[in-house]
Amino acid sequence: MAAEEGQWVLMATGRSPTNIAVIKYWGKRDEALILPVNDSISVTLDPDHLSATTTVAVSPSFPSDRMWLNGKEISLSGGRFQSCLREIRKRAQNVEDEKKGIRIKKEDWGKLHVHIASYNNFPTAAGLASSAAGLACFVFTLGKLMNVKEDCGELSSIARQGSGSACRSIYGGFVKWCMGKNNDGSDSIAVQLADETHWNDLVIIIAVVSSKQKETSSTSGMRDSVETSPLLQYRAQTVVPERVLKMEEAIKSRNFESFARLTCADSNQFHAVCLDTSPPIFYMNDTSHRIISLVEKWNQSEGTPQVAYTFDAGPNAVLIAPNRKNATLLLQKLLYYFPPQDNDLRSYMVGDKSILSDAGLKSIEDVEALPAPAEMKTPSQKFKGDVSYFICSRLGAGPKVVTDESLALIDSVTGLPK
Ligand code: DP6
């Protein structure tokens, strides 16, 4: 197999972004293969702010496959992890590391076990599509370690079997997951519509909304919707096909008005499908609704969309501004209603903190002095503590290999998490 002594550990580390859908995936036509009932479109977020980092190690001394997430060992026995592992192993090639004197023949991979350690640079519990970044990174990094030669389309179809939305995290920029027609899922893959430089004025502000409620997982929520919601069928067959074409056009021509109208309408329809499910699923809460109304009133008063909003399977708002100027105006309005609980402004903004000074908000006194948004009819009430924190981000690139060995999550001698 390789260096005779059999004590070596070979590793690869990768980093993958998360993504947020602007045309939502909601509903499967095949649960095992994870085949959706409609196409979806997403934007990939900057991995500096929201991403998963994964190290995969292989050694002849490992007796079994093991995985750790954010430092805690988790089971790899689930069908989804197993599908991804099996599909990548099937495609494994010869690997040679001359420096370490290690040679692995492709037929050896079936006998070798892996250790996988993964870490999210954002709170997993915040409900920010951690499975998309995590599963994309799992597949991408295993593929690197095993010298898999397949293109991104093929990798996306493997990541899809880990979590549907993960297939879109294989690319940066704007990404479309084509639902495909084949029963074996071979044409259900993601494609890149445009890279992250295509429309780089866009600014993304995420409001991480405080919530004590345990949410229904996407997997079981969409299963219930498929079984019970008549609106889901109409959405998948009639609404989304047309919307996807218009969204592709809006992205291509950087038409923010169209992009924003489609994004908001699709988020609202996805949540309408959740309400149309029996029993109904509530992902948004009062804070989410207040943010929608703030944006809607602003957009209406200007006569054209200033900002777009979209919500996934949770109460967090993802707000997309066409430029820095609108993003700062948005932030002033948001902070007027949702000032920080503990008056600590710096830790209230994560990611690109420079947006605060751009908005003229250097201290809590600046926040307290903000004027009430003119377009709101009842501006007096504030909702301190209803937003946990904000993240300011932008579009980002797809998965990358991390070459700096000091950033690996597994110790190269013990083969265990550092
Ligand atoms: C609301 O990809 O988490 O975020 O395929 O069952 O793992 P599974 O579901 P998942 O669902 C994501 C749903 C969504 C919309 C979207 O990302 O398109």
Coordinates of C-alpha atoms and ligand atoms in Angstrom, one line a residue:
M1 CA 0.0 0.0 0.0
A2 CA 2.6 2.6 1.0
A3 CA 5.4 3.4 3.3
E4 CA 5.9 -0.1 4.9
E5 CA 5.7 0.9 8.6
G6 CA 1.9 1.8 8.1
Q7 CA 2.1 4.5 10.8
W8 CA 1.6 7.5 8.5
V9 CA -1.3 9.9 8.4
L10 CA -2.2 11.7 5.1
M11 CA -4.5 14.8 5.3
A12 CA -6.4 17.3 3.2
T13 CA -8.2 20.5 4.4
G14 CA -10.8 22.4 2.6
R15 CA -13.1 25.4 3.2
S16 CA -16.6 25.7 1.7
P17 CA -19.1 28.6 1.8
T18 CA -22.7 28.6 2.8
N19 CA -25.4 29.8 0.4
I20 CA -28.8 31.4 0.6
A21 CA -31.5 30.6 -1.9
V22 CA -33.3 33.5 -3.7
I23 CA -35.6 30.9 -5.4
K24 CA -36.2 28.2 -2.8
Y25 CA -35.8 24.5 -2.9
W26 CA -38.8 23.0 -0.9
G27 CA -39.9 19.5 -1.6
K28 CA -38.4 16.3 -2.8
R29 CA -39.6 13.9 -5.4
D30 CA -37.1 11.3 -4.2
E31 CA -36.2 11.2 -0.5
A32 CA -33.2 8.9 -0.8
L33 CA -31.4 10.5 -3.7
I34 CA -32.6 14.0 -2.6
L35 CA -34.2 15.0 -5.9
P36 CA -36.2 18.2 -5.7
V37 CA -39.6 19.1 -7.1
N38 CA -38.3 22.4 -8.6
D39 CA -35.1 24.2 -9.7
S40 CA -33.6 26.7 -7.2
I41 CA -31.2 29.6 -7.4
S42 CA -28.8 30.8 -4.6
V43 CA -26.1 33.3 -3.9
T44 CA -22.9 32.0 -2.2
L45 CA -21.8 34.0 0.8
D46 CA -18.3 35.1 1.6
P47 CA -16.5 32.2 3.3
D48 CA -14.6 34.6 5.5
H49 CA -17.8 35.3 7.3
L50 CA -19.8 32.1 6.9
S51 CA -18.2 28.8 6.0
A52 CA -17.2 25.3 7.1
T53 CA -13.6 24.1 7.3
T54 CA -13.0 20.3 7.1
T55 CA -9.9 18.2 7.5
V56 CA -10.0 14.6 6.3
A57 CA -7.2 12.2 7.3
V58 CA -6.5 8.7 6.2
S59 CA -4.2 6.2 7.9
P60 CA -3.8 2.4 7.8
S61 CA -3.9 2.6 11.6
F62 CA -7.5 3.9 11.7
P63 CA -9.8 1.0 12.6
S64 CA -13.0 2.8 11.5
D65 CA -14.4 6.0 9.9
R66 CA -15.0 8.7 12.5
M67 CA -16.2 12.3 12.4
W68 CA -16.1 15.3 14.8
L69 CA -18.2 18.4 14.3
N70 CA -17.1 21.6 16.2
G71 CA -15.0 19.4 18.4
K72 CA -17.7 16.8 19.3
E73 CA -17.7 13.3 17.9
I74 CA -20.8 12.7 15.8
S75 CA -22.1 9.5 14.2
L76 CA -21.2 8.8 10.6
S77 CA -23.7 6.0 10.3
G78 CA -26.5 8.2 8.8
G79 CA -27.5 7.3 5.2
R80 CA -26.6 10.7 3.9
F81 CA -22.9 10.7 5.2
Q82 CA -22.7 7.1 4.0
S83 CA -24.0 8.0 0.5
C84 CA -21.4 10.8 0.1
L85 CA -18.5 8.6 1.4
R86 CA -19.5 5.7 -0.9
E87 CA -19.8 8.0 -4.0
I88 CA -16.4 9.7 -3.4
R89 CA -14.7 6.4 -2.5
K90 CA -16.0 4.9 -5.8
R91 CA -14.2 7.7 -7.7
A92 CA -10.9 7.6 -5.7
Q93 CA -7.7 7.5 -7.7
N94 CA -4.0 6.7 -7.0
V95 CA -2.4 9.1 -4.6
E96 CA 1.3 9.7 -4.1
D97 CA 2.9 11.9 -1.6
E98 CA 6.6 11.8 -2.4
K99 CA 7.8 13.8 0.5
K100 CA 6.2 11.5 3.0
G101 CA 6.9 8.4 0.9
I102 CA 3.2 7.5 0.8
R103 CA 1.6 5.7 -2.1
I104 CA -2.1 4.7 -2.1
K105 CA -3.4 2.7 -5.0
K106 CA -7.0 3.4 -6.0
E107 CA -8.1 -0.1 -5.1
D108 CA -6.7 0.4 -1.6
W109 CA -9.2 3.1 -0.7
G110 CA -11.9 0.6 0.0
K111 CA -9.9 -0.9 2.8
L112 CA -8.7 2.4 4.4
H113 CA -10.7 4.4 7.0
V114 CA -10.9 8.2 7.4
H115 CA -11.1 10.6 10.2
I116 CA -13.1 13.8 9.5
A117 CA -13.1 17.0 11.6
S118 CA -15.3 19.9 10.6
Y119 CA -15.8 23.3 12.1
N120 CA -18.2 26.2 11.3
N121 CA -17.0 29.7 11.7
F122 CA -20.6 30.7 12.7
P123 CA -22.9 29.3 15.3
T124 CA -24.5 26.1 14.1
A125 CA -27.5 26.8 16.2
A126 CA -28.1 30.2 14.5
G127 CA -29.9 28.3 11.7
L128 CA -27.8 29.6 8.9
A129 CA -27.6 26.8 6.5
S130 CA -24.8 25.1 8.3
S131 CA -25.6 21.8 6.6
A132 CA -25.1 23.3 3.1
A133 CA -21.5 24.5 3.9
G134 CA -20.8 21.3 6.0
L135 CA -21.8 18.7 3.5
A136 CA -20.3 20.6 0.5
C137 CA -17.0 20.7 2.5
F138 CA -17.2 17.1 3.4
V139 CA -17.5 16.0 -0.2
F140 CA -15.0 18.6 -1.6
T141 CA -12.3 17.7 0.9
L142 CA -12.8 13.9 0.7
G143 CA -12.5 14.4 -3.1
K144 CA -9.2 16.2 -2.7
L145 CA -7.7 13.6 -0.3
M146 CA -8.8 10.8 -2.6
N147 CA -7.6 12.6 -5.8
V148 CA -11.1 12.5 -7.3
K149 CA -10.9 13.9 -10.8
E150 CA -14.6 14.6 -11.3
D151 CA -15.8 18.1 -12.3
C152 CA -17.8 20.4 -10.1
G153 CA -21.1 19.2 -11.6
E154 CA -20.4 15.7 -10.5
L155 CA -19.2 16.8 -7.0
S156 CA -22.4 18.9 -6.7
S157 CA -24.5 15.8 -7.4
I158 CA -22.7 13.9 -4.6
A159 CA -23.0 16.8 -2.2
R160 CA -26.7 16.9 -3.0
Q161 CA -27.0 13.4 -1.5
G162 CA -25.7 14.8 1.8
S163 CA -28.1 17.7 1.9
G164 CA -30.0 19.2 -1.1
S165 CA -28.9 22.8 -0.6
A166 CA -25.2 21.7 -0.2
C167 CA -25.0 21.0 -4.0
R168 CA -25.2 24.8 -4.5
S169 CA -22.2 25.4 -2.2
I170 CA -19.9 23.8 -4.7
Y171 CA -19.7 27.1 -6.6
G172 CA -19.2 30.8 -5.8
G173 CA -21.4 33.6 -7.0
F174 CA -24.9 32.8 -8.4
V175 CA -25.8 29.2 -8.6
K176 CA -28.7 27.2 -10.0
W177 CA -29.6 23.7 -9.0
C178 CA -31.3 22.1 -12.0
M179 CA -33.9 19.7 -10.7
G180 CA -33.3 17.2 -13.6
K181 CA -35.6 14.6 -15.0
N182 CA -33.8 11.3 -14.6
N183 CA -34.9 8.9 -11.9
D184 CA -31.3 8.1 -11.0
G185 CA -30.6 11.8 -10.3
S186 CA -27.7 11.9 -12.7
D187 CA -29.0 15.3 -14.2
S188 CA -29.9 16.8 -10.8
I189 CA -26.8 19.0 -10.5
A190 CA -25.8 22.6 -9.7
V191 CA -24.4 25.0 -12.3
Q192 CA -22.8 28.4 -11.8
L193 CA -24.8 31.2 -13.4
A194 CA -22.2 33.9 -12.7
D195 CA -19.2 34.1 -10.4
E196 CA -18.9 36.4 -7.4
T197 CA -17.3 39.2 -9.3
H198 CA -20.2 39.6 -11.7
W199 CA -22.3 41.7 -9.4
N200 CA -20.0 42.7 -6.6
D201 CA -21.9 45.8 -5.4
L202 CA -24.4 43.7 -3.6
V203 CA -24.2 43.9 0.2
I204 CA -25.8 41.2 2.4
I205 CA -26.9 41.9 5.9
I206 CA -28.2 39.0 8.0
A207 CA -30.3 39.7 11.1
V208 CA -29.8 36.7 13.5
V209 CA -33.1 36.8 15.2
S210 CA -33.4 35.6 18.8
S211 CA -35.7 32.6 19.1
K212 CA -36.3 30.1 21.9
Q213 CA -38.5 27.9 19.7
K214 CA -37.2 24.6 18.4
E215 CA -37.8 24.7 14.7
T216 CA -39.0 21.9 12.4
S217 CA -36.0 20.7 10.4
S218 CA -36.1 21.5 6.6
T219 CA -36.0 17.7 5.9
S220 CA -39.2 16.9 7.8
G221 CA -40.9 20.2 7.1
M222 CA -40.6 19.7 3.4
R223 CA -41.8 16.1 3.6
D224 CA -45.0 17.3 5.4
S225 CA -45.4 20.0 2.7
V226 CA -45.1 17.5 -0.1
E227 CA -47.7 15.3 1.5
T228 CA -50.2 17.9 2.4
S229 CA -49.8 21.3 0.7
P230 CA -51.8 21.8 -2.6
L231 CA -50.0 25.1 -3.0
L232 CA -46.6 23.3 -3.2
Q233 CA -47.7 21.5 -6.3
Y234 CA -48.9 24.7 -8.0
R235 CA -45.7 26.5 -6.9
A236 CA -43.4 23.7 -8.3
Q237 CA -45.2 23.2 -11.6
T238 CA -46.5 26.7 -12.5
V239 CA -44.8 29.4 -10.5
V240 CA -41.1 28.4 -10.1
P241 CA -40.3 27.5 -13.8
E242 CA -41.2 31.0 -14.9
R243 CA -39.7 32.7 -11.9
V244 CA -36.4 30.9 -12.5
L245 CA -36.1 32.2 -16.1
K246 CA -36.9 35.8 -14.9
M247 CA -34.3 35.4 -12.0
E248 CA -31.6 34.2 -14.4
E249 CA -32.3 37.2 -16.6
A250 CA -32.3 39.6 -13.6
I251 CA -28.9 38.3 -12.5
K252 CA -27.4 38.4 -16.0
S253 CA -28.4 42.0 -16.5
R254 CA -27.8 43.0 -12.8
N255 CA -31.4 44.3 -12.7
F256 CA -31.9 44.9 -9.0
E257 CA -35.5 45.8 -9.2
S258 CA -36.5 42.5 -10.8
F259 CA -34.0 40.5 -8.6
A260 CA -35.5 42.0 -5.4
R261 CA -39.2 41.6 -6.4
L262 CA -38.6 37.9 -7.3
T263 CA -36.5 37.2 -4.2
C264 CA -39.1 38.7 -1.8
A265 CA -42.0 37.0 -3.6
D266 CA -40.3 33.6 -3.6
S267 CA -39.5 33.8 0.1
N268 CA -43.1 34.8 0.9
Q269 CA -44.4 32.0 -1.2
F270 CA -42.2 29.4 0.4
H271 CA -43.5 30.5 3.8
A272 CA -47.0 30.4 2.4
V273 CA -46.4 26.8 1.5
C274 CA -45.3 26.2 5.1
L275 CA -48.6 27.7 6.3
D276 CA -50.5 25.6 3.8
T277 CA -48.9 22.5 5.2
S278 CA -50.9 20.4 7.7
P279 CA -50.2 20.9 10.5
P280 CA -48.9 24.4 9.5
I281 CA -45.2 25.2 10.0
F282 CA -44.2 28.6 11.3
Y283 CA -40.6 29.5 10.6
M284 CA -40.8 33.3 10.8
N285 CA -41.7 35.1 14.1
D286 CA -42.9 38.6 15.0
T287 CA -39.4 40.0 14.6
S288 CA -39.1 38.5 11.1
H289 CA -42.5 40.0 10.2
R290 CA -41.4 43.4 11.6
I291 CA -38.3 43.3 9.4
I292 CA -40.5 42.5 6.3
S293 CA -42.8 45.4 7.1
L294 CA -39.9 47.8 7.6
V295 CA -38.4 46.8 4.2
E296 CA -41.8 46.8 2.4
K297 CA -42.7 50.2 3.7
W298 CA -39.3 51.6 2.7
N299 CA -39.5 50.1 -0.8
Q300 CA -43.0 51.3 -1.2
S301 CA -42.2 54.9 -0.2
E302 CA -39.4 55.0 -2.7
G303 CA -41.5 53.4 -5.5
T304 CA -38.8 50.9 -6.3
P305 CA -37.1 48.2 -4.2
Q306 CA -34.2 49.5 -2.1
V307 CA -33.5 46.2 -0.5
A308 CA -34.6 42.5 -0.9
Y309 CA -35.3 40.1 1.9
T310 CA -35.4 36.3 2.1
F311 CA -36.0 33.9 5.0
D312 CA -35.1 30.2 5.2
A313 CA -36.4 27.6 7.6
G314 CA -36.0 29.9 10.6
P315 CA -36.7 33.5 11.7
N316 CA -33.4 35.0 10.5
A317 CA -33.7 37.7 7.9
V318 CA -31.2 37.8 5.0
L319 CA -31.3 41.3 3.4
I320 CA -29.7 42.1 0.1
A321 CA -28.9 45.7 -0.8
P322 CA -27.8 46.8 -4.3
N323 CA -24.9 48.9 -3.0
R324 CA -23.2 50.2 0.1
K325 CA -25.4 53.3 0.3
N326 CA -28.6 51.4 0.6
A327 CA -27.0 48.9 3.0
T328 CA -26.0 51.8 5.4
L329 CA -29.5 53.3 5.1
L330 CA -31.0 49.9 5.9
L331 CA -28.7 49.4 8.9
Q332 CA -29.7 52.8 10.3
K333 CA -33.4 51.7 10.1
L334 CA -32.7 48.3 11.5
L335 CA -30.7 49.6 14.4
Y336 CA -33.3 52.2 15.2
Y337 CA -35.8 49.4 15.9
F338 CA -33.4 46.7 17.1
P339 CA -30.7 48.3 19.2
P340 CA -28.2 46.0 20.9
Q341 CA -29.4 44.5 24.2
D342 CA -26.1 45.1 26.1
N343 CA -25.2 48.4 24.4
D344 CA -22.1 46.8 22.9
L345 CA -22.2 47.9 19.3
R346 CA -18.9 46.3 18.1
S347 CA -20.0 42.7 19.0
Y348 CA -23.5 43.4 17.6
M349 CA -22.0 43.5 14.1
V350 CA -20.1 40.4 12.8
G351 CA -18.3 40.1 9.5
D352 CA -17.6 43.4 7.7
K353 CA -17.8 45.7 10.7
S354 CA -16.8 48.7 8.6
I355 CA -20.4 49.1 7.5
L356 CA -21.0 50.6 11.0
S357 CA -18.7 53.5 10.5
D358 CA -20.0 53.9 6.9
A359 CA -23.5 54.3 8.5
G360 CA -22.1 56.9 10.9
L361 CA -22.6 54.5 13.9
K362 CA -19.4 54.6 16.0
S363 CA -20.9 54.4 19.4
I364 CA -24.1 53.4 21.1
E365 CA -24.9 57.2 21.4
D366 CA -25.0 57.3 17.6
V367 CA -27.5 54.5 17.6
E368 CA -29.6 56.2 20.3
A369 CA -29.6 59.4 18.2
L370 CA -30.9 57.7 15.1
P371 CA -34.1 59.3 13.8
A372 CA -37.2 57.2 13.4
P373 CA -37.6 56.0 9.8
A374 CA -39.8 58.6 8.1
E375 CA -41.9 56.0 6.2
M376 CA -43.0 54.2 9.3
K377 CA -46.4 55.3 10.7
T378 CA -45.9 54.2 14.4
P379 CA -42.2 54.6 14.9
S380 CA -42.2 55.0 18.7
Q381 CA -41.8 51.4 19.8
K382 CA -38.4 49.8 19.8
F383 CA -37.5 46.1 20.1
K384 CA -34.3 45.9 22.0
G385 CA -33.0 42.3 22.3
D386 CA -35.1 40.9 19.5
V387 CA -32.1 40.6 17.2
S388 CA -29.1 38.7 18.6
Y389 CA -26.6 40.2 16.2
F390 CA -26.1 41.2 12.6
I391 CA -23.7 39.8 10.0
C392 CA -22.5 42.0 7.2
S393 CA -21.3 40.0 4.2
R394 CA -21.0 39.9 0.4
L395 CA -21.0 37.3 -2.3
G396 CA -18.1 34.9 -2.2
A397 CA -16.2 32.2 -3.9
G398 CA -16.7 28.4 -3.9
P399 CA -14.7 25.7 -2.0
K400 CA -11.0 26.0 -1.7
V401 CA -8.1 23.8 -0.5
V402 CA -6.5 25.2 2.7
T403 CA -2.7 24.7 2.1
D404 CA -1.5 26.2 5.4
E405 CA -1.0 23.0 7.5
S406 CA -1.3 24.9 10.8
L407 CA -5.0 25.4 10.0
A408 CA -5.7 21.7 9.7
L409 CA -8.2 20.5 12.3
I410 CA -6.5 17.0 12.8
D411 CA -3.1 16.4 14.3
S412 CA -0.9 14.9 11.7
V413 CA 0.8 12.5 14.2
T414 CA -2.2 11.2 16.3
G415 CA -4.8 11.4 13.5
L416 CA -7.2 12.9 16.1
P417 CA -8.8 16.4 16.3
K418 CA -6.3 19.0 17.6
Ligands
DP6_1 C1 -35.5 26.6 3.1 O1 -31.1 21.4 2.0 O2 -31.5 21.7 4.5 O3 -33.1 26.5 3.0 O4 -32.2 18.4 1.4 O5 -33.5 17.7 3.5 O6 -31.1 18.4 3.7 P1 -32.4 18.6 2.9 O7 -32.9 20.1 3.2 P2 -32.0 21.4 3.1 O8 -33.2 22.4 2.8 C2 -33.0 23.8 2.5 C3 -34.3 24.5 2.4 C4 -34.3 26.0 2.4 C5 -34.3 26.5 1.0 C6 -33.1 26.4 0.1 O9 -32.0 26.4 0.6 O10 -33.3 26.3 -1.1

